[in-house]
Amino acid sequence: ALEQLGVTMGFWKIAMRPGKPLMYGQRQTDGRTVRFLGLPGNPVSSLVGSKVFLEILICALLGTPQEERIADAVTATDLPENDRREDYLRATLERLPDGTMNVTAFDRQDSSMLKLAAYSDALLIRPSHAPAAKSGDPCRILLLD
């Protein structure tokens, strides 16, 4: 339907969890470029898509600098190996006196569990095909606060 309206799709369905059905496109109209970002219908998937894509797009369109939201941390729990999709695990964050950030991913990550998103301080980023991680291993996080 979007292509019939003249939207050129940049991507649709991406290798991330949650948020796979996210889409982006643009359309030229009256000499302007109109951008389109379609967020998934699931609330948690929309939250993650907004944090990973929408905030960056808005800052770019406004020409404003974007805060650095990706940080180094240490996982406080063991994590299984990852499959082909990049995961954004809802997690809590503990800042230690030495500056280290310990991150604990919630055990359940079902994207319908909106309550866990409310309790999350960060999203623990698990790259695609990441090997299993042990408690104390370094990791990357996307800060939510």
C-alpha atoms as one frame of an Amber mdcrd trajectory, in Angstrom:
protein
   0.000   0.000   0.000   2.848   2.396   0.816   4.597   1.708  -2.483   1.328
   2.490  -4.299   1.450   5.883  -2.554   4.958   6.495  -3.912   6.925   5.482
  -0.819  10.313   3.934  -1.606  10.972   1.347   1.064  14.430   1.466   2.632
  13.839  -1.638   4.725  11.064  -3.771   6.140  11.586  -6.560   8.659  14.945
  -6.293  10.328  17.053  -8.820  12.229  16.361  -7.493  15.727  14.327  -8.676
  18.686  11.984  -7.207  19.710  10.995  -5.158  16.712  11.450  -7.309  13.607
   8.517  -5.821  11.617   9.906  -2.263  11.796   9.981  -0.467   8.431  11.413
   2.700   6.927  10.717   4.474   3.674  10.603   7.880   2.070   8.635   9.739
  -0.566   9.431  12.802  -2.619   6.594  15.300  -2.612   6.587  18.980  -3.574
  10.406  18.966  -3.729  10.664  17.660  -0.163  11.595  14.276   1.212   8.960
  12.869   3.541  10.263  10.068   5.730   8.183   7.214   7.058   9.006   5.002
  10.037   6.578   2.205  10.767   6.860   0.866  14.301   5.659  -2.624  15.259
   2.249  -2.952  16.893   3.519  -4.604  20.054   4.157  -1.944  22.741   7.595
  -3.268  23.798   8.676  -3.666  20.188   7.558  -0.080  19.521   9.487   1.148
  22.564  12.700  -0.543  21.427  12.223   0.603  17.819  11.697   4.162  19.053
  14.881   4.070  21.133  17.012   2.482  18.401  15.654   4.274  15.302  13.104
   7.037  15.945  15.160   9.125  18.387  18.126   9.048  16.001  15.927  10.021
  13.039  14.355  12.931  14.909  17.747  14.277  16.012  19.079  13.982  12.451
  16.068  15.788  10.975  16.318  18.564  13.559  20.080  18.833  13.136  20.577
  18.500  16.881  23.370  16.519  18.478  22.397  13.175  19.846  23.348  12.109
  23.351  25.593   9.067  23.587  23.264   6.395  24.857  25.389   3.301  24.230
  27.692   2.407  27.117  29.980  -0.369  28.286  28.782  -2.553  31.149  29.297
  -5.959  32.729  26.616  -8.618  32.678  25.619  -9.761  36.165  24.179 -13.054
  34.890  25.053 -15.756  32.395  23.520 -15.273  28.952  22.914 -17.970  26.320
  24.360 -17.745  22.826  22.364 -15.637  20.437  20.820 -16.496  17.090  20.811
 -14.437  13.882  18.879 -11.483  15.330  20.360  -8.702  17.454  18.601  -8.758
  20.832  17.738  -5.811  23.049  17.103  -7.348  26.470  15.235  -5.330  29.053
  17.456  -5.020  32.103  18.176  -3.284  35.379  21.368  -1.384  35.989  23.534
  -1.078  39.084  26.228   1.605  39.112  29.139   0.575  41.348  31.358   3.067
  43.233  34.269   2.350  40.857  32.140   3.452  37.886  31.410  -0.059  36.621
  27.843  -0.671  35.505  26.433  -4.116  36.261  23.467  -4.998  34.088  20.975
  -7.758  34.848  18.639  -8.872  32.073  15.191  -9.993  33.142  14.684 -13.756
  32.891  11.627 -13.420  30.648  11.863 -11.222  27.590   8.469 -11.793  25.967
   7.694  -8.635  24.021   4.161  -8.493  25.435   5.515  -7.941  28.970   5.224
  -4.170  29.142   5.655  -4.103  32.935   9.301  -5.172  32.567   9.929  -2.224
  30.254   8.701   0.095  33.014  11.237  -1.410  35.436  14.132  -1.318  32.955
  17.055   1.092  33.197  18.770  -0.181  30.057  18.578  -2.529  27.117  21.388
  -5.088  27.088  22.512  -5.409  23.455  23.288  -8.940  22.289  24.769  -8.889
  18.764  23.646 -11.477  16.273  25.478 -14.795  16.671  26.977 -13.676  19.989
  28.502 -16.579  21.941  27.261 -17.431  25.413  28.378 -14.923  28.047  29.282
 -15.547  31.676  28.503 -13.291  34.613  31.233 -10.648  34.696  31.717 -10.560
  30.906  31.702  -7.149  29.210  28.646  -6.124  27.234  27.098  -3.065  25.597
  23.922  -1.401  26.798  21.521   1.242  25.540  20.678   3.537  28.458  16.997
   4.295  28.936  17.201   6.875  31.732
